[in-house]
XYZ file of C-alpha atoms in Angstrom:
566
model
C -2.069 161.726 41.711
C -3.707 158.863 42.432
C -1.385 157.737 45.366
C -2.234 161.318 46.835
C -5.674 160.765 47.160
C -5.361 157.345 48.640
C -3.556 158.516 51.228
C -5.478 161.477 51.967
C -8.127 159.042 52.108
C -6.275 156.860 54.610
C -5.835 160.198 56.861
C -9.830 160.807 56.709
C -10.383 157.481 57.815
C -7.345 157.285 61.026
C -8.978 160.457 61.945
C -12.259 159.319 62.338
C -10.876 156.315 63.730
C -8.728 157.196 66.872
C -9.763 160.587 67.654
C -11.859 160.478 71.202
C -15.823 161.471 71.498
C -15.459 164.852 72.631
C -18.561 165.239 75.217
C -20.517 162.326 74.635
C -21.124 159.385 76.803
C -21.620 155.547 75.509
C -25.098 154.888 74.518
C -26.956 152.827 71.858
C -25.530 154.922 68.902
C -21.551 154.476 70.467
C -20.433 152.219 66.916
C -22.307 154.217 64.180
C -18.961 155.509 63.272
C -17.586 152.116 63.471
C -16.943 150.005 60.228
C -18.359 146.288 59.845
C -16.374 143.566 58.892
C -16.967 144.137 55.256
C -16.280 147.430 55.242
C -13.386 147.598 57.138
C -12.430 144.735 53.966
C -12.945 147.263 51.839
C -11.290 149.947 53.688
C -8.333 147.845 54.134
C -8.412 146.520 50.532
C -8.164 150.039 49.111
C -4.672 151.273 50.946
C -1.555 150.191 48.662
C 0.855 149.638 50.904
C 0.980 146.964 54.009
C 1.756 149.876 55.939
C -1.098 151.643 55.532
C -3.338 148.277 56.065
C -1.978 147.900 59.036
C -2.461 151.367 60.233
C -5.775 151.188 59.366
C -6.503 148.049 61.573
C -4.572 149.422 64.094
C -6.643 152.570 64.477
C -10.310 150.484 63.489
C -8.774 148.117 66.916
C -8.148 151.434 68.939
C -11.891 152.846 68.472
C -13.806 149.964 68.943
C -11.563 149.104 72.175
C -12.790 152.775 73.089
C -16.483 151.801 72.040
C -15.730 148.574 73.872
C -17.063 146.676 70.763
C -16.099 143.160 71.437
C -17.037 142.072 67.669
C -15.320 145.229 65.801
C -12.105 145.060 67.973
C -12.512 141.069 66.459
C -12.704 142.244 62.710
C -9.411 144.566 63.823
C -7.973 141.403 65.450
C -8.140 139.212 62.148
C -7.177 141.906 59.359
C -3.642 142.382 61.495
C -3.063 139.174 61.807
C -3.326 138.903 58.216
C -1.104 141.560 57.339
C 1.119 141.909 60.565
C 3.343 138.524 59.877
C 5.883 138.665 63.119
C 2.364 139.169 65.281
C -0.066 136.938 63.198
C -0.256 134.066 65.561
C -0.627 136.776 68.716
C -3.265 138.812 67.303
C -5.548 135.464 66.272
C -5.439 134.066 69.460
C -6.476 137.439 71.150
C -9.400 137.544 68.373
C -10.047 133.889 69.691
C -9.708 134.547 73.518
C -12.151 138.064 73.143
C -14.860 135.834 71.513
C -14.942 132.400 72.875
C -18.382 131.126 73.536
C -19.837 133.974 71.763
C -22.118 133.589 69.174
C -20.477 135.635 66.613
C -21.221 134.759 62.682
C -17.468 134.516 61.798
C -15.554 134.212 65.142
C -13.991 132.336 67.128
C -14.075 130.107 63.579
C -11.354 133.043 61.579
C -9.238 133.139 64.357
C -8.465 129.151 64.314
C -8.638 129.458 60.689
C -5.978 131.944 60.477
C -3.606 129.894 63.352
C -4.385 127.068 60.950
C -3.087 128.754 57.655
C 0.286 129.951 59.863
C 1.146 126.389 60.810
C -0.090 124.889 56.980
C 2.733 127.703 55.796
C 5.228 126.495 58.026
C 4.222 123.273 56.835
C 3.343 121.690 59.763
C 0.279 119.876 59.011
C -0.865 118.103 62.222
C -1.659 121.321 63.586
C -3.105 122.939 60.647
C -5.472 119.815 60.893
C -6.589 120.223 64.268
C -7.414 124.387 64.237
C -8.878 124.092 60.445
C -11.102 121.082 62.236
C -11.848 123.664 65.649
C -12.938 126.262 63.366
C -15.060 124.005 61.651
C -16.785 122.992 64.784
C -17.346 126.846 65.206
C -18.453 127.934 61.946
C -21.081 124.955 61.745
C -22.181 125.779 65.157
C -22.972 129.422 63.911
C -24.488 128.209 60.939
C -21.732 130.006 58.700
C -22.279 127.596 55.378
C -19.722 129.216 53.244
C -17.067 129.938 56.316
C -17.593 125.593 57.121
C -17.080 124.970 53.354
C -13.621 127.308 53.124
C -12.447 125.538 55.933
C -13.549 121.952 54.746
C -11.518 123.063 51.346
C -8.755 123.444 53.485
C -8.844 120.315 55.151
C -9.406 118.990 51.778
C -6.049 120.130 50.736
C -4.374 118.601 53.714
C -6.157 115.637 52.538
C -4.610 115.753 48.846
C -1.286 116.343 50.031
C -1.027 113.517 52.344
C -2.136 111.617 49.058
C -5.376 110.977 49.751
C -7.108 112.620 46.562
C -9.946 110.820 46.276
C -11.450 112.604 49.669
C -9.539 115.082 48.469
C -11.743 115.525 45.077
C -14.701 115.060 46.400
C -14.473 117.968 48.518
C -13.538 120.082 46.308
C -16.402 119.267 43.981
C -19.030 119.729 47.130
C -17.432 123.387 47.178
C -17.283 123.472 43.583
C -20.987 122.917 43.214
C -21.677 125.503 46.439
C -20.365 128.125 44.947
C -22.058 127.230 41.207
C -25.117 127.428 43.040
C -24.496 130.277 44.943
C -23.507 132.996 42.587
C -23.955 135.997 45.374
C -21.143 133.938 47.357
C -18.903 133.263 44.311
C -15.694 135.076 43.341
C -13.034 134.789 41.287
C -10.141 133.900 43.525
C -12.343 131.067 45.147
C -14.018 129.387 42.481
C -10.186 129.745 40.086
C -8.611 128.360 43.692
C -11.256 125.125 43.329
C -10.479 124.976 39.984
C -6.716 124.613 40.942
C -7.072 122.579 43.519
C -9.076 119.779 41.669
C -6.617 119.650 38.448
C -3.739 119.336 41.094
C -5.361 116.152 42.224
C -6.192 114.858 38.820
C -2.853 115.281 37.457
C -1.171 113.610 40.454
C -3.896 110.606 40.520
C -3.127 109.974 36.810
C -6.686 111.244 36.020
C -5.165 113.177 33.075
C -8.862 113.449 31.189
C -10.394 115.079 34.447
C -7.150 116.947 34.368
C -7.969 118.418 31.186
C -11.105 118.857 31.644
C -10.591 121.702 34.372
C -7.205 122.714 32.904
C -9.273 124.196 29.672
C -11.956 125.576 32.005
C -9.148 127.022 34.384
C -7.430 128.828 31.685
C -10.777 130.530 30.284
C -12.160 131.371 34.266
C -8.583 133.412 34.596
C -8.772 135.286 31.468
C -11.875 135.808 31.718
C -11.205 137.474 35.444
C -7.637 139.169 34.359
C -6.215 136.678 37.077
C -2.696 136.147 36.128
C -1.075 134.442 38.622
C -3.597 131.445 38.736
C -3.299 131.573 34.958
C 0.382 130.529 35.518
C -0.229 127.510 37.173
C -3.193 126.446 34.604
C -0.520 127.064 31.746
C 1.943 124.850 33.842
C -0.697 122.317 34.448
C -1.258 122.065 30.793
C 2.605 121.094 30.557
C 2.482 118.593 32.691
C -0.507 116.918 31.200
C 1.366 117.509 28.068
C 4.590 115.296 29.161
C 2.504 112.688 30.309
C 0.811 112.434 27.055
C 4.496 112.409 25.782
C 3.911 115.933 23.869
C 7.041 116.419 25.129
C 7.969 119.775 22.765
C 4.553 120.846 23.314
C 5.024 120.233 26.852
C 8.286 121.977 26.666
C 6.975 124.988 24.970
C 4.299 125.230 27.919
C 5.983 124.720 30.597
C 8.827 127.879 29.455
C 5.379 130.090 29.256
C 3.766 129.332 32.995
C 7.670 129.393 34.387
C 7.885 133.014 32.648
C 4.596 134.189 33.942
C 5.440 132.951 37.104
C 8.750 134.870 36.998
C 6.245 138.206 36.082
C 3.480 138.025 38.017
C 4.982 136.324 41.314
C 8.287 134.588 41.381
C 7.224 131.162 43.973
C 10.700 129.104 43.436
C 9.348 126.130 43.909
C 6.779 126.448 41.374
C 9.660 127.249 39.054
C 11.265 124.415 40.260
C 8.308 122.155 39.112
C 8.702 123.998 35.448
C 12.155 122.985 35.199
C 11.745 119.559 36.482
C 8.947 118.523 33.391
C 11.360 120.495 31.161
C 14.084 118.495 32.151
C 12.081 114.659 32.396
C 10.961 116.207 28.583
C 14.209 116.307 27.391
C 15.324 113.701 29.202
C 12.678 111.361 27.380
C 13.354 112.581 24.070
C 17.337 111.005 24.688
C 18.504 115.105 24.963
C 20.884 114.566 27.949
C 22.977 117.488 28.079
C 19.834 119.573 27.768
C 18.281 118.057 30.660
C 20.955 118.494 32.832
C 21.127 122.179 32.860
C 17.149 122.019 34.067
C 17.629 119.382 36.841
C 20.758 121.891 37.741
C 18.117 124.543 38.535
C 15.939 122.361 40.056
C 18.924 121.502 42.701
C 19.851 125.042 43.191
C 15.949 125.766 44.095
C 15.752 123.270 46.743
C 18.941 123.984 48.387
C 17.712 127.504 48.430
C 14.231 126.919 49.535
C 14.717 123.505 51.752
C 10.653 123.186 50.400
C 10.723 119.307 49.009
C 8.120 118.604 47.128
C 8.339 114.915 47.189
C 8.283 114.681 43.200
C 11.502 116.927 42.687
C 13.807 113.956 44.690
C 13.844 112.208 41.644
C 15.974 115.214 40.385
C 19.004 113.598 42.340
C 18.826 110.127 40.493
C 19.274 112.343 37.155
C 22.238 113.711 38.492
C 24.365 111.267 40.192
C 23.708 108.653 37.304
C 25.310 111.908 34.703
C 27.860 112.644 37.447
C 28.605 108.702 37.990
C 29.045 108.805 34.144
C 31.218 112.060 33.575
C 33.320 110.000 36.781
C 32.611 113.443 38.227
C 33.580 112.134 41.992
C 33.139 115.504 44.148
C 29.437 116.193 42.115
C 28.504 112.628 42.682
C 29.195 113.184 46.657
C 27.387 116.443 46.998
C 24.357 115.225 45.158
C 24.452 112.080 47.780
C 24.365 114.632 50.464
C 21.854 117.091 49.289
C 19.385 113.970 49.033
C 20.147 112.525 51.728
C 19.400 115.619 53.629
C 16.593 116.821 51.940
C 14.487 113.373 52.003
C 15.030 113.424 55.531
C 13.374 116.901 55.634
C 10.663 115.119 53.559
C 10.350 112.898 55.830
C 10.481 114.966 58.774
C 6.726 116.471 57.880
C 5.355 112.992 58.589
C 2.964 113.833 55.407
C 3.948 112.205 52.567
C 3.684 108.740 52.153
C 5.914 107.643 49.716
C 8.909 105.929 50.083
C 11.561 106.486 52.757
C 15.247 106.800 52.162
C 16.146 103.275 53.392
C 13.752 102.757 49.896
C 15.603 104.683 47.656
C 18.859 104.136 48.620
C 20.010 101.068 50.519
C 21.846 102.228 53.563
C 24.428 99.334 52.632
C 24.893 100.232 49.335
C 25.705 103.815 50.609
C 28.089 102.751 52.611
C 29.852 101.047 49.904
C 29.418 103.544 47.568
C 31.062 106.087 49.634
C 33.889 103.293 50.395
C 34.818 103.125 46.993
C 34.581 106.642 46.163
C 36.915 107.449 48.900
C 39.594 104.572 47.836
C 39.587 106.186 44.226
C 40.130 109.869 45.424
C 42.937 108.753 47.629
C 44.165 106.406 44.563
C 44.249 109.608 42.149
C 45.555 112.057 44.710
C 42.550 113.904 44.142
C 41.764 114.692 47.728
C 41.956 118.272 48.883
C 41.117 119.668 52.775
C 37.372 120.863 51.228
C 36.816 117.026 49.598
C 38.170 115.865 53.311
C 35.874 117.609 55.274
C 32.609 116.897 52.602
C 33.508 112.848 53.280
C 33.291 113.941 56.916
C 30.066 115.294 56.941
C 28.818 112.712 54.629
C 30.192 109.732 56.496
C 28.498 111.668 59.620
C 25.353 111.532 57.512
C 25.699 108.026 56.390
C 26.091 107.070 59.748
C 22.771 108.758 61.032
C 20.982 107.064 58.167
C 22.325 103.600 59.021
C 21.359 103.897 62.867
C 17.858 105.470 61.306
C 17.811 102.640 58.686
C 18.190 99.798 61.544
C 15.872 101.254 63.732
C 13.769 101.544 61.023
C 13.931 97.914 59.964
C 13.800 96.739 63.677
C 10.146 98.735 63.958
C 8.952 97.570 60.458
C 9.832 93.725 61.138
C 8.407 93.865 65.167
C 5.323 95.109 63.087
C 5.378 92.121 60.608
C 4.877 89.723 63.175
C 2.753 91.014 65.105
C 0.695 91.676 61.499
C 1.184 87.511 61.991
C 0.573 86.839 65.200
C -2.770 88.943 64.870
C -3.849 87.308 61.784
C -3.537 83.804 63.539
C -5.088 84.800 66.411
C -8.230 86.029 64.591
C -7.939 82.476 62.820
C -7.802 80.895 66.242
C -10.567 82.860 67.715
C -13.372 82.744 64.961
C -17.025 82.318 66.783
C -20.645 83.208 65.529
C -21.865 85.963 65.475
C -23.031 86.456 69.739
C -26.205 88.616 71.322
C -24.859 91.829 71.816
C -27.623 93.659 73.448
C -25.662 93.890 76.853
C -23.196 95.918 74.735
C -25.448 98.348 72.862
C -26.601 99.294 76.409
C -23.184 100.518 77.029
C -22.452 102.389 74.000
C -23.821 106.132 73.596
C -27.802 106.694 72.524
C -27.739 107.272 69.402
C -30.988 107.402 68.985
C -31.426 104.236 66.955
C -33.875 101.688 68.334
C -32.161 98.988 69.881
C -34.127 95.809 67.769
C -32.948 98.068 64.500
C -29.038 98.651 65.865
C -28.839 94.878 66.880
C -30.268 93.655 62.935
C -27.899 96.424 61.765
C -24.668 94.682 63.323
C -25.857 91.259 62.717
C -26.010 92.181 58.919
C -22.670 94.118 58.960
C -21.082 90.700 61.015
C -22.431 88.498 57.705
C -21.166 91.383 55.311
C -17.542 91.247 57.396
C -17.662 87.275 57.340
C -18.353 87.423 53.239
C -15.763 88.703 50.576
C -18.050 90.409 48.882
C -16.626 93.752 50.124
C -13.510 92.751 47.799
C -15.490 92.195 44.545
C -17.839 95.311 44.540
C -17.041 99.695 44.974
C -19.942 99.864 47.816
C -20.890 103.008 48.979
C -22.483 103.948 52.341
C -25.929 104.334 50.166
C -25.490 101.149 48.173
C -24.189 99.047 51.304
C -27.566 100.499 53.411
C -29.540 99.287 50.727
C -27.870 96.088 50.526
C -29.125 95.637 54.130
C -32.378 97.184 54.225
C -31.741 100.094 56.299
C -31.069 103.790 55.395
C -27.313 105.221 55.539
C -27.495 108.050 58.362
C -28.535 104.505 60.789
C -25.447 102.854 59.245
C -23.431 105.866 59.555
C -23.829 106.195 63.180
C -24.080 102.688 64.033
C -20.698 102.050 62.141
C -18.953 105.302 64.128
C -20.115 103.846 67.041
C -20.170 100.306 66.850
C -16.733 99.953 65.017
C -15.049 103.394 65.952
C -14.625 104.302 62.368
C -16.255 106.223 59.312
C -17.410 104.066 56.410
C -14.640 105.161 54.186
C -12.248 103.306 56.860
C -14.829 100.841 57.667
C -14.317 99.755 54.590
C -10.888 99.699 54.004
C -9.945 97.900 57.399
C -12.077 95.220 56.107
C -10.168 95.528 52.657
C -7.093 95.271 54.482
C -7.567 92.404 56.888
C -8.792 90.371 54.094
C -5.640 91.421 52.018
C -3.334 89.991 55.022
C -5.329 86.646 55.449
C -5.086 85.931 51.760
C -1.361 86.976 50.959
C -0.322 85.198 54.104
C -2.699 82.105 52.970
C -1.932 82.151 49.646
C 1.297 81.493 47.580
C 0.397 82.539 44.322
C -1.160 86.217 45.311
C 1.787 87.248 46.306
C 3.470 86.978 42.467
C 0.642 89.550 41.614
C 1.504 93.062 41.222
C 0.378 95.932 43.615
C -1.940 97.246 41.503
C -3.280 93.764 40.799
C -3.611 92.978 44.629
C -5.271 95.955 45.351
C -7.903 95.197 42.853
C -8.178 91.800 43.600
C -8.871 92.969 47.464
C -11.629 96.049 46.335
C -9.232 98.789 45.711
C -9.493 101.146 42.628
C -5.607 101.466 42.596
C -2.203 100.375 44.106
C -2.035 103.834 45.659
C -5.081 104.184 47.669
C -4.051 100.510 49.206
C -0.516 100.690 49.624
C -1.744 103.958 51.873
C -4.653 101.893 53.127
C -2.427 98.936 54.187
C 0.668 101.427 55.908
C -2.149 103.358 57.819
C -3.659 100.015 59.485
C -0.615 97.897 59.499
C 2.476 100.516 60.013
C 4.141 98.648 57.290
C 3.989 98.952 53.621
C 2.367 95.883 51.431
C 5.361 95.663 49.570
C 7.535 95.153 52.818
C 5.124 92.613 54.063
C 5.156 90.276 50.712
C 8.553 90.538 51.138
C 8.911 89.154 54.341
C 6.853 86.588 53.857
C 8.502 84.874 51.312
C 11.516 84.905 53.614
C-alpha cells in the first residue's frame, strides 16, 4: 500500500512538472510551480527507487528549461548527477557551465564538488584536490559557510589519506565545532561522518586515547540516530583499538560484530577486508597460526577482487609467503609474490601514499634470486606443469619490470642525494648577513603591510632561520608572532609572500634543512633512530618528518643516512 501511494505521488508531481502552460505567457509568477533546491531534496528523497529519482529530476530539469530558470534547471543538474552514475560527470559540468560567474548561493561550488567526489571514487586524488579547492574558491566567494566547511572536510580527508593527519585533525575539529555550534545546520550523517573521520586519524596516528574518546561517543551518536551503517565502522574501530591494546579476544569478538553488520547493512569488501586483517594479526599475536591463515586468505581473495589497496592490508602477503615458504608450498609462495608485486604497484600508482615502495619491501635482487631458486627446485622435483610454466613467465615478466623500475628508481633517488649535498655545501659556501632588502619588497605584491614593518618582519624571521631554536620548541604561527613582536595575519602574509610557503611548511623546510646540515655534519646523529632525529630536529614524530624530509628532498631520511655512511 504504501509503495502505491508513493508512486501515485511521483505521477502528481511529473505531471505538474512537464506538462506545458496552456495559455499563459512568461511573467513574474512563471516558477511558482517550480520546486527550490530543498524541496526538490525532499521530493527526490521521498521516491524509493533510483528510477523514480531520476525521473523526477528529469522532469523538475524539463520545466524549469521551459521557465528558462537558470538556477532550478541547476538544482535538476546536481540531483542527476548524483543519481545518474554513467552521466554524473556530464550533467555537473553542464550545472557548472549554466552558472559560471553567477552569483548563485550553492553553484558553480556543487558542481566542482560533485566532479571532485567522481574522481576521489575513482581514486584519483590530484584531481579531487584541485575541483574540491575550485569549489572552495566559489562557495567562500558566495559566502556559503557550511558549503566551504563540507568541502574543506573533504580536502581534509585527502589530507589524512596522504598521511598527513595532523592537518587532517584539525580540520575536522574546526567542522566538528561548526556544526556543535550550529545546531539548525547539524545532522546526523554529518556530524557521525566527523565523528568517523577523526577516530580514523587517531587510530592510524597511534593516538589510541583520542581514538577512544570519539569511538565511545561515535557508538552512542549512531544509536542514538538508528544509523547502522556508521555504527559498523565505530564497532570495527573499537576492534582495532582493541588489538592495539593487545585485547586481542576482545578485539576478536569486535571485529566478527562490525564485519557482520557490515555484511547486513552494506556489504563494502574492503571494509571486510580490514575486519579480517585485525582478526587475523589477533590470532596471529596470540601464536594461533592456522587460525590466522584462513583470515589473511580472505583478505587476499578481497583485494584480488576489488584491486582497492589499502596500504595496511600489503602486510597480508608477508603472512602468507612466510606460511607458504614453511608448508614448502612452491606454487602458493609464487602467486602470493605476484599478487604483491602487482598490487603495491597499484599502490603506488595513486602517487598518495607515502609509505614504502616495493624496492623497500622486497629487494629487487633478492627477488630475483628467490625466483631462481624456486624455479631450480620445481625443475629438480619434476613438479613443473604448463600452468606453473606460464605463472614463472608472467612473474619473471614482472620481476623484470620491477628491476628496470627498481634501477631507475635508485638512479633518481641517488642523483637526488647529491644534489641534497651539493646544495647543502653550497649554502655553507654562500652564508652572508642578513642584506637591505627594500629594493625587493618593492617588487613583491602589496600586501598591504607597511614597508618599515615587512622589512623588521624579515629581518627577525632571517635571525629566527639563522638560530636553532625552531628545533627545540612546537611554535605556532601565534606563538612565533609573539616571539617577534608582530601579530600573525602580518606574518602570515609576509611568510606566503616573502618565502612562497604557509607557516606549517615554513616551518618544516627550516626543520628539514637543519636536519640535512646536522646528519651530514655530524657522525653520531646518524646512530639515532628516526623517531629520535625527528625530535631532536622539532618534529612530534618519525612520521610527520620522514614525510616532511621526502616532500622537500625527494628522498626518504632513511635513504639519505644511508648513503652517507657509504
Amino acid at each position: 500500500m504504501i509503495r502505491k501511494y508513493s508512486f501515485l505521488g511521483y505521477l502528481l508531481i511529473l505531471f505538474v512538472f512537464v506538462q506545458p502552460l496552456r495559455g499563459q505567457t512568461k511573467s513574474s509568477n512563471s516558477a511558482q510551480d517550480l520546486l527550490d533546491f530543498n524541496e526538490l531534496k525532499e521530493v527526490i528523497a521521498a521516491q524509493p527507487e533510483d528510477s523514480l529519482k531520476l525521473e523526477v529530476a528529469q522532469a523538475s530539469l524539463d520545466k524549469a528549461r521551459y521557465r528558462l530558470d537558470t538556477l532550478r534547471m541547476a538544482n535538476a543538474y546536481y540531483f542527476l548527477s548524483k543519481f545518474n552514475r554513467s552521466n554524473q560527470l556530464r550533467y555537473a559540468d553542464s550545472l557548472i557551465v549554466i552558472t559560471k560567474g553567477k552569483s548563485y548561493e550553492r553553484y558553480p561550488a556543487l558542481g566542482y564538488l560533485r566532479k571532485g567526489n567522481v574522481r576521489y571514487e575513482e581514486g584519483n586524488y590530484k584531481e579531487a584536490l584541485e575541483f574540491y579547492l575550485i569549489a572552495s574558491k566559489s562557495a567562500k566567494e558566495n559566502g556559503n559557510e557550511l558549503l566551504y566547511l563540507k568541502l574543506k572536510f573533504n580536502i581534509g580527508l585527502l589530507k589524512n589519506t596522504a598521511g598527513e593527519r595532523e592537518e587532517a585533525q584539525a580540520i575536522f575539529l574546526e567542522y566538528l565545532n561548526f556544526l556543535d555550534q550550529n545546531p539548525k545546520l547539524k545532522t546526523s550523517n554529518l556530524y557521525n561522518r566527523v565523528l568517523f573521520a577523526l577516530t580514523d586519524s587517531y587510530i592510524y596516528s597511534n593516538q589510541f586515547n583520542l581514538a577512544e574518546d570519539y569511538i565511545d561517543k561515535g557508538i552512542q551518536e549512531a544509536l542514538k540516530t538508528n544509523d547502522i551503517s556508521i555504527y559498523s565502522n565505530f564497532v570495527v574501530y573499537s576492534g582495532m583499538y582493541k588489538y592495539f591494546s593487545k585485547n586481542y579476544n576482545q578485539a576478536i569478538d569486535s571485529l566478527e560484530k562490525g564485519k557482520n553488520l557490515i555484511q547486513k547493512s552494506d556489504e563494502v569488501k574492503t571494509r571486510i577486508a580490514i575486519c579480517d586483517y585485525y582478526i587475523a594479526r589477533s590470532y596471529q599475536d596470540q601464536g594461533k597460526v592456522e587460525q590466522s591463515m584462513q583470515y589473511f586468505k580472505n583478505v587476499d581473495r578481497i583485494l584480488k577482487e576489488t584491486e582497492d589497496v589499502i596500504p595496511e592490508l600489503i602486510d597480508t602477503y608477508d603472512y602468507l609467503i612466510a606460511d607458504s615458504k614453511a608448508k614448502k608450498n612452491l606454487e602458493k609462495q609464487i602467486e602470493y609474490i605476484n599478487t604483491l608485486l602487482r598490487l603495491d604497484s597499484i599502490r603506488h600508482a595513486n602517487q598518495i601514499y607515502l609509505t614504502k615502495n616495493i624496492n623497500e619491501r622486497y629487494d629487487t635482487v633478492e627477488l630475483i634470486s628467490e625466483k631462481e631458486k624456486l624455479i631450480d627446485q620445481l625443475q629438480h622435483d619434476k613438479f613443473l606443469k604448463e600452468e606453473t610454466i606460464t605463472i614463472l613467465i608472467v612473474f619473471l615478466v614482472i620481476l623484470i619490470i620491477v628491476a628496470t623500475y627498481g634501477f631507475r628508481k635508485s638512479y633518481v633517488n641517488k642523483r637526488r642525494f647529491l644534489r641534497l649535498l651539493e646544495d647543502q655545501k653550497t649554502k655553507e659556501s654562500n652564508l652572508l648577513d642578513f642584506v637591505d632588502i627594500s629594493a625587493n619588497i618593492s617588487k613583491k605584491q602589496d600586501i598591504d603591510i607597511p614597508k618599515d614593518v615587512i622589512e623588521t618582519v624579515l629581518k627577525k624571521l632571517h635571525n629566527f632561520e639563522n638560530s636553532t631554536k625552531f628545533s627545540k620548541k612546537h611554535y605556532t604561527l601565534n606563538s612565533l608572532a609573539k616571539e617577534l613582536n608582530t601579530n600573525s595575519a602580518y606574518l602570515s602574509k609576509i611568510i606566503n609572500v616573502y618565502k612562497n610557503v604557509n607557516f606549517a611548511n615554513y616551518l618544516n623546510n627550516l626543520r628539514i634543512d637543519f636536519a640535512v646540515d646536522e646528519l651530514a655534519s655530524n657522525k653520531s646523529l646518524r646512530s639515532y633512530t628516526i623517531k629520535a632525529i625527528a625530535e631532536e630536529v622539532g618534529f612530534k614524530n618519525a612520521q610527520s618528518f620522514s614525510s616532511a624530509f621526502y616532500k622537500k628532498t625527494g628522498i626518504y631520511p632513511s635513504y639519505f643516512i644511508k648513503h652517507l655512511e657509504i
